[in-house]
Short mmCIF file of C-alpha atoms and ligand atoms in Angstrom, two decimals:
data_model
loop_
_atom_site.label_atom_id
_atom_site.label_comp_id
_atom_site.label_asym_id
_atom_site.label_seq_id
_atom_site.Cartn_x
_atom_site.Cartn_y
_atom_site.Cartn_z
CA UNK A 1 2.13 26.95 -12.00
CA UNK A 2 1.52 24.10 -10.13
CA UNK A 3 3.67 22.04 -8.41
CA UNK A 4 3.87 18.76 -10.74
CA UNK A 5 5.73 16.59 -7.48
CA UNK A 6 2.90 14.83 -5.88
CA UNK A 7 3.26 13.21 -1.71
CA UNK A 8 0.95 11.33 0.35
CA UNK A 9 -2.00 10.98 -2.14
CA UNK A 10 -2.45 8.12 -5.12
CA UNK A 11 -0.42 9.74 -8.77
CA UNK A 12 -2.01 8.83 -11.71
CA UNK A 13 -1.29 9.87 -15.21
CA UNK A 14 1.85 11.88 -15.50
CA UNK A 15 2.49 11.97 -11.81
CA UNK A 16 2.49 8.56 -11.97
CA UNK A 17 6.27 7.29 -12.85
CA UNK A 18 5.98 4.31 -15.29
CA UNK A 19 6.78 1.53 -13.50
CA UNK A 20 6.85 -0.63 -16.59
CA UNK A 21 7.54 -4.07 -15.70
CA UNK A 22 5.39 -4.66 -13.05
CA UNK A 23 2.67 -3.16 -14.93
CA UNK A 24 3.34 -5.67 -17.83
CA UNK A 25 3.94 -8.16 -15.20
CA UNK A 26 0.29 -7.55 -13.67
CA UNK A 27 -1.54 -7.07 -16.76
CA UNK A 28 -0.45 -10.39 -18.28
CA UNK A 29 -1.15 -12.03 -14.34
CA UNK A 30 -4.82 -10.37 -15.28
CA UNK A 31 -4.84 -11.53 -18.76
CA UNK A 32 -4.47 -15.23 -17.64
CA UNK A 33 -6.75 -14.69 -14.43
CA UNK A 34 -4.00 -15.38 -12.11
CA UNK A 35 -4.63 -14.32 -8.55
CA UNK A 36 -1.80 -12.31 -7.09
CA UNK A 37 -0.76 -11.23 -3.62
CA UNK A 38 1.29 -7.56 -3.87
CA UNK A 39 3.08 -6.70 -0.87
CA UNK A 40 5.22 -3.86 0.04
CA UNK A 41 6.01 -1.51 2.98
CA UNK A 42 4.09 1.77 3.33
CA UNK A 43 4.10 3.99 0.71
CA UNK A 44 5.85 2.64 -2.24
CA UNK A 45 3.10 2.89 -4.55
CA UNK A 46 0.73 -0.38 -4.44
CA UNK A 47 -2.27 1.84 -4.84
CA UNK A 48 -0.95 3.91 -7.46
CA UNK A 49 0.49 1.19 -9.30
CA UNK A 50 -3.16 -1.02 -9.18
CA UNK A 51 -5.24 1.66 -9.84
CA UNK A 52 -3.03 2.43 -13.22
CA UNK A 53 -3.49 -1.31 -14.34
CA UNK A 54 -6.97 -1.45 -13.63
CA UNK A 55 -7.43 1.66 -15.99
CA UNK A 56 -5.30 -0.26 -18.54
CA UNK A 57 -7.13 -3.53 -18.37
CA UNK A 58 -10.26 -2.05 -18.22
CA UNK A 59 -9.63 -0.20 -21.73
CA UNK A 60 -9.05 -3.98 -22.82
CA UNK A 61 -12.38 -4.76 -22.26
CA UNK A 62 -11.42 -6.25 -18.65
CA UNK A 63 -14.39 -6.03 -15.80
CA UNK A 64 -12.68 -3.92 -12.68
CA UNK A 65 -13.59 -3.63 -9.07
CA UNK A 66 -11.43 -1.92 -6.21
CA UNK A 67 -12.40 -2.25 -2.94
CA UNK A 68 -9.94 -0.50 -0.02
CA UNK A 69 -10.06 -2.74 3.26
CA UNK A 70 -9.01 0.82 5.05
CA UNK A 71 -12.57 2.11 5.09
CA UNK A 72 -14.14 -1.53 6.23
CA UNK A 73 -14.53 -1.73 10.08
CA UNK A 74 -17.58 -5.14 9.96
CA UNK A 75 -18.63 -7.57 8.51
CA UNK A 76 -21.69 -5.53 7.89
CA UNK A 77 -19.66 -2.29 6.00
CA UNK A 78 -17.80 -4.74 4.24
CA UNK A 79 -20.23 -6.22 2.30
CA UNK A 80 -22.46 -2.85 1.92
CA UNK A 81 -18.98 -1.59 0.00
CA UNK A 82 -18.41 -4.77 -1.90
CA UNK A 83 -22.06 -4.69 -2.59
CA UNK A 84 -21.72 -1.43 -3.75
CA UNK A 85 -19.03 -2.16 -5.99
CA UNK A 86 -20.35 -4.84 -8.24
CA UNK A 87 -23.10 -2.36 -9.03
CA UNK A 88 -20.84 -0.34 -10.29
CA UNK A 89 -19.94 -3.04 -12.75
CA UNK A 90 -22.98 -2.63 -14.75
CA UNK A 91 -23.16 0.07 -17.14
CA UNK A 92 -27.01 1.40 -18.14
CA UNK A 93 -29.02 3.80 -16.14
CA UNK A 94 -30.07 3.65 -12.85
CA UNK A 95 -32.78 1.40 -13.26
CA UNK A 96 -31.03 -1.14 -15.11
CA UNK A 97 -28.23 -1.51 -12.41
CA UNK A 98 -31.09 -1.54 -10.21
CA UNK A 99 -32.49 -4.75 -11.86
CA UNK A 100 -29.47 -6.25 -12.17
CA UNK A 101 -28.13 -6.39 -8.75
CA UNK A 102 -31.31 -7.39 -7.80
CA UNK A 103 -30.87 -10.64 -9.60
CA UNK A 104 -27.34 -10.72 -8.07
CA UNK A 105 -28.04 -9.81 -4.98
CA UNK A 106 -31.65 -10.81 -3.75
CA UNK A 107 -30.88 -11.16 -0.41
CA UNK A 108 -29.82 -7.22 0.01
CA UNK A 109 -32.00 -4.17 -0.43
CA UNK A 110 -30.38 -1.46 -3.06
CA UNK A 111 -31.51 2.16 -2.41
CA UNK A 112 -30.79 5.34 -4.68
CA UNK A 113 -29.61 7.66 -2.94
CA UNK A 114 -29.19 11.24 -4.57
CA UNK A 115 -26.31 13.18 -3.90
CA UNK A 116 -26.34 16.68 -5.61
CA UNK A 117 -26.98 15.83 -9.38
CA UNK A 118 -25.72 12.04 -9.48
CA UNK A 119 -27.70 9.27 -8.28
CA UNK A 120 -26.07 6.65 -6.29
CA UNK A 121 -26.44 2.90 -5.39
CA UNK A 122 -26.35 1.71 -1.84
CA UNK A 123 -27.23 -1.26 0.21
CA UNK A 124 -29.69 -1.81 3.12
CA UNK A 125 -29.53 -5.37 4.85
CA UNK A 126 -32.82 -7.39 4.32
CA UNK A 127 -32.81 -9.75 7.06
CA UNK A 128 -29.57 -9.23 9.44
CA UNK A 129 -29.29 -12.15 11.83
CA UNK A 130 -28.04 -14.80 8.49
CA UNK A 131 -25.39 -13.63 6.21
CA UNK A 132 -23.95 -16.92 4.94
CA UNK A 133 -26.36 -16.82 1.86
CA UNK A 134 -25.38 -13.38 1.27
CA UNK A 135 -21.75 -13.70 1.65
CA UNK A 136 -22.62 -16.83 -0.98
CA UNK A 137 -24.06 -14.18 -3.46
CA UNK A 138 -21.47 -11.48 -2.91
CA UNK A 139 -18.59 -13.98 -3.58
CA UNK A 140 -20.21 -15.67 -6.48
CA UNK A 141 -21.47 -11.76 -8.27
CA UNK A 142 -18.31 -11.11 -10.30
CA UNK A 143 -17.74 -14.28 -11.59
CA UNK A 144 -21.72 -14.60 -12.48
CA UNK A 145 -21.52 -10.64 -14.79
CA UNK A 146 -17.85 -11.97 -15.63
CA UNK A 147 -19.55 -15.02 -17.81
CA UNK A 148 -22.31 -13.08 -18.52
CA UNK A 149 -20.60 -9.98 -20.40
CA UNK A 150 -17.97 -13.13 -21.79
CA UNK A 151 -15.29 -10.87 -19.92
CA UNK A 152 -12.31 -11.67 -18.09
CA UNK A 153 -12.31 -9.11 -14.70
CA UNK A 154 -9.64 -7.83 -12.00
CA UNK A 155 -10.78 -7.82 -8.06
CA UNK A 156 -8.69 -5.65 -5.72
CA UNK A 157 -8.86 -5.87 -2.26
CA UNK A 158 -6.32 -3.14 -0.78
CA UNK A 159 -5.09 -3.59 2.44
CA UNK A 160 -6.56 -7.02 3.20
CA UNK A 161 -4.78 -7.36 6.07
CA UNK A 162 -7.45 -5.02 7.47
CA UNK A 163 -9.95 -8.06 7.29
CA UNK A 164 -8.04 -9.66 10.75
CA UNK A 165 -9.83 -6.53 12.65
CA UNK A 166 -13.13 -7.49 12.05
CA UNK A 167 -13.61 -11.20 10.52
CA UNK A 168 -12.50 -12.62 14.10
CA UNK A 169 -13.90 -16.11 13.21
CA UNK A 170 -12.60 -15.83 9.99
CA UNK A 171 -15.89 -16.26 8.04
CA UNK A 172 -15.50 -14.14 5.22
CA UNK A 173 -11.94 -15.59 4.65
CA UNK A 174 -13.18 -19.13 4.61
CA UNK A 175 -16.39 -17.81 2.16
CA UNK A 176 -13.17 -16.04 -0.36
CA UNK A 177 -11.71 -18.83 -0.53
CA UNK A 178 -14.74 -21.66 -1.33
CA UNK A 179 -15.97 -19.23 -4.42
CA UNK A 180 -12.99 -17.63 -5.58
CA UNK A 181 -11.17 -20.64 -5.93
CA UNK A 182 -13.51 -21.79 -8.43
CA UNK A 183 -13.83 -18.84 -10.74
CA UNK A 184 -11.36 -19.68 -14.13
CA UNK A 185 -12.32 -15.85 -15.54
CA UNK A 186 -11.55 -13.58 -12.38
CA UNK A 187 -7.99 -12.63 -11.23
CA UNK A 188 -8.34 -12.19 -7.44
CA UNK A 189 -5.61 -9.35 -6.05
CA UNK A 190 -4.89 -9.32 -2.47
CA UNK A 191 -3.10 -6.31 -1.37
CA UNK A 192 -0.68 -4.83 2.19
CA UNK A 193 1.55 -3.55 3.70
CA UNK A 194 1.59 -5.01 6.46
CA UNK A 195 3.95 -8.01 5.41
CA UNK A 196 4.46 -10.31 8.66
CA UNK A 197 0.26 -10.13 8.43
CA UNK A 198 0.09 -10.42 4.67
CA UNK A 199 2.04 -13.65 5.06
CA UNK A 200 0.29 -15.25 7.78
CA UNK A 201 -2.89 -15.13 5.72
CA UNK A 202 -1.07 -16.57 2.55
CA UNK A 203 1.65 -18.71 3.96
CA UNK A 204 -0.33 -20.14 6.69
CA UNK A 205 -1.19 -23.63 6.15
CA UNK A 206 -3.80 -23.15 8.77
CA UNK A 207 -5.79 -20.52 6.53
CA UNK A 208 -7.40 -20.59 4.32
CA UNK A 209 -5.84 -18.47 1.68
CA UNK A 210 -2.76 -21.03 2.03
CA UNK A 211 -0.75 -20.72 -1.65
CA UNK A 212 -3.90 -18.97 -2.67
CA UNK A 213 -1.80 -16.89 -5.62
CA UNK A 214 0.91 -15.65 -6.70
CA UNK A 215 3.43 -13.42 -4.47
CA UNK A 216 4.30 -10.14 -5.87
CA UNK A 217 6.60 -8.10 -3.67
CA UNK A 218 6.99 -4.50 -4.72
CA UNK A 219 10.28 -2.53 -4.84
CA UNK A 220 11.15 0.70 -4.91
CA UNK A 221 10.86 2.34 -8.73
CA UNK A 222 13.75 1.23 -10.25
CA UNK A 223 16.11 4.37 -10.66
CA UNK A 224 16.65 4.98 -14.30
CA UNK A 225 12.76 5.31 -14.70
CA UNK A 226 12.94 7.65 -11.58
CA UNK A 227 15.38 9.62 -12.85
CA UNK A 228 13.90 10.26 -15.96
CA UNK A 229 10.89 11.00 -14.65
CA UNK A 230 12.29 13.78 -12.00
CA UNK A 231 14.04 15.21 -14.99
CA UNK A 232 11.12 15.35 -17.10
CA UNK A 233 8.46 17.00 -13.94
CA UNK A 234 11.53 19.30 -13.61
CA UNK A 235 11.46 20.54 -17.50
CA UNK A 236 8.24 20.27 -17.72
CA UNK A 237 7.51 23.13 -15.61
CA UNK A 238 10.39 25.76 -17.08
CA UNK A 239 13.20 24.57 -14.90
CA UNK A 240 16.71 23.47 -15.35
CA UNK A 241 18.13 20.43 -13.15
CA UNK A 242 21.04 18.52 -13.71
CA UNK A 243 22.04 14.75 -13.61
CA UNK A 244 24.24 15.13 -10.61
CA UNK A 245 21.66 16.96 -8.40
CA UNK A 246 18.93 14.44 -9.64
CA UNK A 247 21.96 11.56 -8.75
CA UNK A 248 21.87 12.93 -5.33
CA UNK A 249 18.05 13.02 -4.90
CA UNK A 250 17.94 9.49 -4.98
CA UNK A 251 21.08 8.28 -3.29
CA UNK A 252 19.34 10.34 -0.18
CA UNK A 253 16.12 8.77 -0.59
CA UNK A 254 17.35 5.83 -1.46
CA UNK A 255 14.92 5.63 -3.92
CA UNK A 256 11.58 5.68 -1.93
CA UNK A 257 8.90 6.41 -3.70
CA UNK A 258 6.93 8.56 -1.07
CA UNK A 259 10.20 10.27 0.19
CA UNK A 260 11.62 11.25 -3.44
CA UNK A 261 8.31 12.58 -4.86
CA UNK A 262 8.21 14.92 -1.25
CA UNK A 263 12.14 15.94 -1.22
CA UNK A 264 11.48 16.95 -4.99
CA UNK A 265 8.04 18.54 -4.15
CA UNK A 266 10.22 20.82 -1.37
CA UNK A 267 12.64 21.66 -3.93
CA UNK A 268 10.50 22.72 -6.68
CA UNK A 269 8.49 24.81 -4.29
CA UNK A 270 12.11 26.43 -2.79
CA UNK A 271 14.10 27.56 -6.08
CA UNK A 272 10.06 28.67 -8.24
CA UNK A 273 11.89 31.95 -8.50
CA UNK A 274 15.06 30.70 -9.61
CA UNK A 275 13.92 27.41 -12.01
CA UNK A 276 17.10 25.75 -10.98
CA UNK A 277 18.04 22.97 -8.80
CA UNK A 278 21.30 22.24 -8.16
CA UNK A 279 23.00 19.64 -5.84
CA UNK A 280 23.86 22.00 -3.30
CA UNK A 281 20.17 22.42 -2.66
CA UNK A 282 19.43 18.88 -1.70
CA UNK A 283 20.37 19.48 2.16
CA UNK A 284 18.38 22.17 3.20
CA UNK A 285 15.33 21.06 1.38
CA UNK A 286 16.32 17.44 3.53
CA UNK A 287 16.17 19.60 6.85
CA UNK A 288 12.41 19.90 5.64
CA UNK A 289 11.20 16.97 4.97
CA UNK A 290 12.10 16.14 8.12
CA UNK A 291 10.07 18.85 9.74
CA UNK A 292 7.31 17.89 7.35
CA UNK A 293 7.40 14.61 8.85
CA UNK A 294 8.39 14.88 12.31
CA UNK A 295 4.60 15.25 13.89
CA UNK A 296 4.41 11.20 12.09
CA UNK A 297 7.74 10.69 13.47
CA UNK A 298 6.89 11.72 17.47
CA UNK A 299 3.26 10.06 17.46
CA UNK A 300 5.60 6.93 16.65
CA UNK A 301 7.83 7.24 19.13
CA UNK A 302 5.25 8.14 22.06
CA UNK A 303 3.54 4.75 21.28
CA UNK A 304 6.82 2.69 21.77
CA UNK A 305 7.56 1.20 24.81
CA UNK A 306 10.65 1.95 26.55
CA UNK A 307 12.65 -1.10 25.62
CA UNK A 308 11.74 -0.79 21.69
CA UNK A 309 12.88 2.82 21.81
CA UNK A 310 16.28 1.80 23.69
CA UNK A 311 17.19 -0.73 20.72
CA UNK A 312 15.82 1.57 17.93
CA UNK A 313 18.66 4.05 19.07
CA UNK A 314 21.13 1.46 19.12
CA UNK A 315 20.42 0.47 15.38
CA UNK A 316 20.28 4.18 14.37
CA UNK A 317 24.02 4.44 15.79
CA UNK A 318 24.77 1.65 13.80
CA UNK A 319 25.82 1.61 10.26
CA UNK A 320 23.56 -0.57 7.93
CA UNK A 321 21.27 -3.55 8.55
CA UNK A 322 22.10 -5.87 11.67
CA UNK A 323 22.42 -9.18 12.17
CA UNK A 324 23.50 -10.12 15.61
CA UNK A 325 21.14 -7.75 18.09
CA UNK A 326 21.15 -10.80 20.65
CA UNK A 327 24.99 -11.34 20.50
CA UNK A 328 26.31 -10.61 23.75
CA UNK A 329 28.61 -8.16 22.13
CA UNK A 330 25.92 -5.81 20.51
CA UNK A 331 23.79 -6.05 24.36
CA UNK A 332 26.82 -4.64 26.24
CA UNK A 333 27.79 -1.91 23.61
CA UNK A 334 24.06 -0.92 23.92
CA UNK A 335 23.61 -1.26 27.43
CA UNK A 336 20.31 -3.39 26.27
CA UNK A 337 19.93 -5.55 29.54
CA UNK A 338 18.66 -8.97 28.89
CA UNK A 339 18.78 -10.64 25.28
CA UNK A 340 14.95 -12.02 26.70
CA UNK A 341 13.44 -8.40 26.82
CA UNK A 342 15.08 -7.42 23.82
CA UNK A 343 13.04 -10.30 21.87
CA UNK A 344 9.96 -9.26 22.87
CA UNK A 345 10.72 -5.46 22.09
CA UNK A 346 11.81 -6.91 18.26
CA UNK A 347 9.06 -8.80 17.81
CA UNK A 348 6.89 -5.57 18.80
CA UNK A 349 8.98 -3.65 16.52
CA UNK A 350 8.37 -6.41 13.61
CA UNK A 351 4.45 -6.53 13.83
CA UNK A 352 4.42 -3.09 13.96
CA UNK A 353 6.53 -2.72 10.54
CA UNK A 354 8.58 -0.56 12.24
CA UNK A 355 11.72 -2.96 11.45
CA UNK A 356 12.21 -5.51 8.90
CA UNK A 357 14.26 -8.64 8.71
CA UNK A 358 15.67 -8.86 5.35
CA UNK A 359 18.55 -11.55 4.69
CA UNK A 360 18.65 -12.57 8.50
CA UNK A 361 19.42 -8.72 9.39
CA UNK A 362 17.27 -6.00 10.84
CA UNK A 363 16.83 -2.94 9.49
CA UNK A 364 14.26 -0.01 9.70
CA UNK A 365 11.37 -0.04 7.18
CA UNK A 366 11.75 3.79 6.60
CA UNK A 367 15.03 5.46 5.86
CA UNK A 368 13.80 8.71 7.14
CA UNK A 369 12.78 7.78 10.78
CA UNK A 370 15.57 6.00 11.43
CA UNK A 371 17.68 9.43 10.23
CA UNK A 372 15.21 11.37 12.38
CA UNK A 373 16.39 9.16 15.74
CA UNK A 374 19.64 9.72 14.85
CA UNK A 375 19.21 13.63 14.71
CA UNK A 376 17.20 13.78 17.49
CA UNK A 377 18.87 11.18 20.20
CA UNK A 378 21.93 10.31 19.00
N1 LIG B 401 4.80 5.13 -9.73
C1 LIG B 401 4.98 6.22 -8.97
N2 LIG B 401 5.49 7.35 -9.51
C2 LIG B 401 5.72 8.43 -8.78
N3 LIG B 401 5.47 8.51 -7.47
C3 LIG B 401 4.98 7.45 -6.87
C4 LIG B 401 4.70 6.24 -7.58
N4 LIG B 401 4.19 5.36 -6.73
C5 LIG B 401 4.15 5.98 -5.54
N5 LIG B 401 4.62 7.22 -5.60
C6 LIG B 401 4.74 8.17 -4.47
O1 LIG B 401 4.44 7.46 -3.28
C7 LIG B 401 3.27 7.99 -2.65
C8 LIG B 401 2.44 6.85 -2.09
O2 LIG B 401 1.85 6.11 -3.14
P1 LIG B 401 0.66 5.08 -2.87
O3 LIG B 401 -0.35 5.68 -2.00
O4 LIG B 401 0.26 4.54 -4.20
O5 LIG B 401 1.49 3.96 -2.08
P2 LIG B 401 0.96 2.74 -1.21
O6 LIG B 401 2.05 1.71 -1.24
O7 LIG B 401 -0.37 2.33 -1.64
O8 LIG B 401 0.93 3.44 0.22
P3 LIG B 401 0.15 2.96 1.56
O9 LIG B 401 0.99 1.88 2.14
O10 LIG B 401 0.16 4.20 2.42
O11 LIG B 401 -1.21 2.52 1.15
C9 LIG B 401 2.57 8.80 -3.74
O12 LIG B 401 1.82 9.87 -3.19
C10 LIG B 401 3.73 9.31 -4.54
O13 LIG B 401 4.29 10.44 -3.93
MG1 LIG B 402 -2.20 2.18 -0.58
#
């Protein structure tokens, strides 16, 4: 049987744990073409979670397109994939798509390419020195098949953030914003997790997706839905697990999405012979999701510079969230040196999302690494 605890990769359908309210939340955002900006650290489900309302919306009769910003390193790549993407809103055969992203597109050259038994659409770039008019197109196709089919539609762009690699003048940003601020039947979704660069795009007044939509910061699954749905994966597959033990699964992981779905993953895999988990369990299966993780963990650490490392042991010997890591007081405990170096090593440690400020305190973004430090150098 297989293992029904999935880590690492998107979870749809029953792997997916109903996150109800922010479904309901997004749909009715999509329903009313409201454009939304979803935010959370790594790993908490923002992919899943999308890709789950998209399949809802789009049984409504709602256009979708999904576009992941991971897999975009140009200008050029990035509007091949969009490209490649609004053909995929047409339905018809090949030849039909064909014509109609030729209408949409004139300025780009489709090819078919074959791949096994399915044909394929992809882009060629007609003339490359002048993409303004394209970029004009490409921001303007949804909208255009949107009225056309009379349907409302849902644009993802995961990981947006990504888009500060490549758009170093900030074209394509400037182009978003002139076309999709004008389109009344398209709900524009900006994904990230990278949240300090997330809110410099939105929050900046200098760019221009300034109060562009609505912010939508993810939590963690809330943990009655969690629980059920550990208890349920558990039964499911012929095996007995209490409340307590599933209690103590989540006060260790505190919830996290990722980190919950892998400790439960370890500990379906450890008792298969026995089809019971029991709260006595829960630490040795821990020990292993630490090894699981520590190769992550140590490429981490070897890129931090000496004076980040230095304070993220001092907040791994310290209880909770911080709030005064400049205080004189917290310096000298740490041996820290100057409260000058330490600011730059924060402010590493913040773009980097490898702290977080909530509430005027500082905190690690993931449980688990900061547990790791504390095993390992503490
Ligand atoms: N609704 C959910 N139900 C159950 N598990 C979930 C859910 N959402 C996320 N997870 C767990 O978290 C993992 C990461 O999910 P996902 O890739 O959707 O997150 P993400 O926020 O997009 O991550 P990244 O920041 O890496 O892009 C999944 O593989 C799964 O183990
Ligand atoms: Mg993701």
């Amino acid at each position: 049987m297989e293992n029904p605890f999935v880590c690492g990769k998107v979870v749809r359908g029953k792997c997916f744990a109903d996150r109800k309210a922010e479904i309901e939340e997004l749909t009715s955002d999509i329903a009313s073409s409201q454009s939304v900006i979803l935010f959370s650290p790594r790993r908490y489900g923002k992919t899943s979670l999308i890709l789950e309302v998209l399949d809802r919306v789009r049984a409504q009769g709602v256009l979708t397109l999904y576009l992941d910003l991971f897999k975009v390193t140009s200008q050029e790549t990035f509007i091949t994939a969009y490209a490649k993407e609004i053909a995929g809103l047409h339905g018809g055969g090949i030849r039909t798509v064909l014509k109609k992203v030729r209408d949409l597109l004139p300025r780009l050259i489709p090819k078919v390419v074959v791949k096994g038994q399915k044909a394929d659409i992809e882009f060629e770039f007609d003339r490359p020195a002048d993409k303004t008019p394209l970029l004009d197109d490409l921001f303007e196709a949804v909208a255009t098949v949107s009225s056309q089919q009379g349907k409302r539609a849902a644009v993802v762009f995961d990981e947006f953030q990504e888009i500060a690699g490549w758009d170093v003048g900030g074209e394509v940003e400037r182009q978003m914003r002139t076309h999709f601020q004008l389109h009344g039947n398209v709900s524009y979704i900006f994904m990230g997790s990278k949240r300090h660069l997330m809110q410099d795009i939105f929050r900046n007044k200098n760019r221009p997706f300034y109060r562009f939509g609505k912010h939508f910061p993810l939590g963690k699954i809330p943990e009655d839905e969690f629980a059920d749905f550990i208890r349920k994966r558990f039964e499911e597959t012929g095996f007995q697990i209490d409340s307590e033990a599933i209690n103590e699964i989540l006060r260790t992981t505190e919830d996290h999405p990722y980190y919950t779905q892998l400790l439960c993953h370890i500990l379906w895999d450890r008792r298969r012979e026995k089809n019971v988990v029991v709260k006595e369990d829960i630490p040795e299966a821990v020990s292993e999701v630490f090894l699981r993780e520590a190769h992550a963990f140590c490429d981490l650490w070897d890129m931090l510079p000496r004076k980040a490392r230095q304070l993220l042991v001092a907040l791994a010997k310290e209880e909770g969230p911080q709030g005064q890591i400049f205080s004189n007081d917290f310096l000298r405990k740490h041996n820290l040196g100057p409260a000058s170096s330490i600011q730059r090593a924060v402010a590493g440690l913040l773009k980097e999302e490898v702290l977080e400020k909530v509430d005027d305190k500082y905190q690690y973004t993931d449980i688990f690494f900061k547990r790791w430090l504390k095993k390992t150098f503490v």
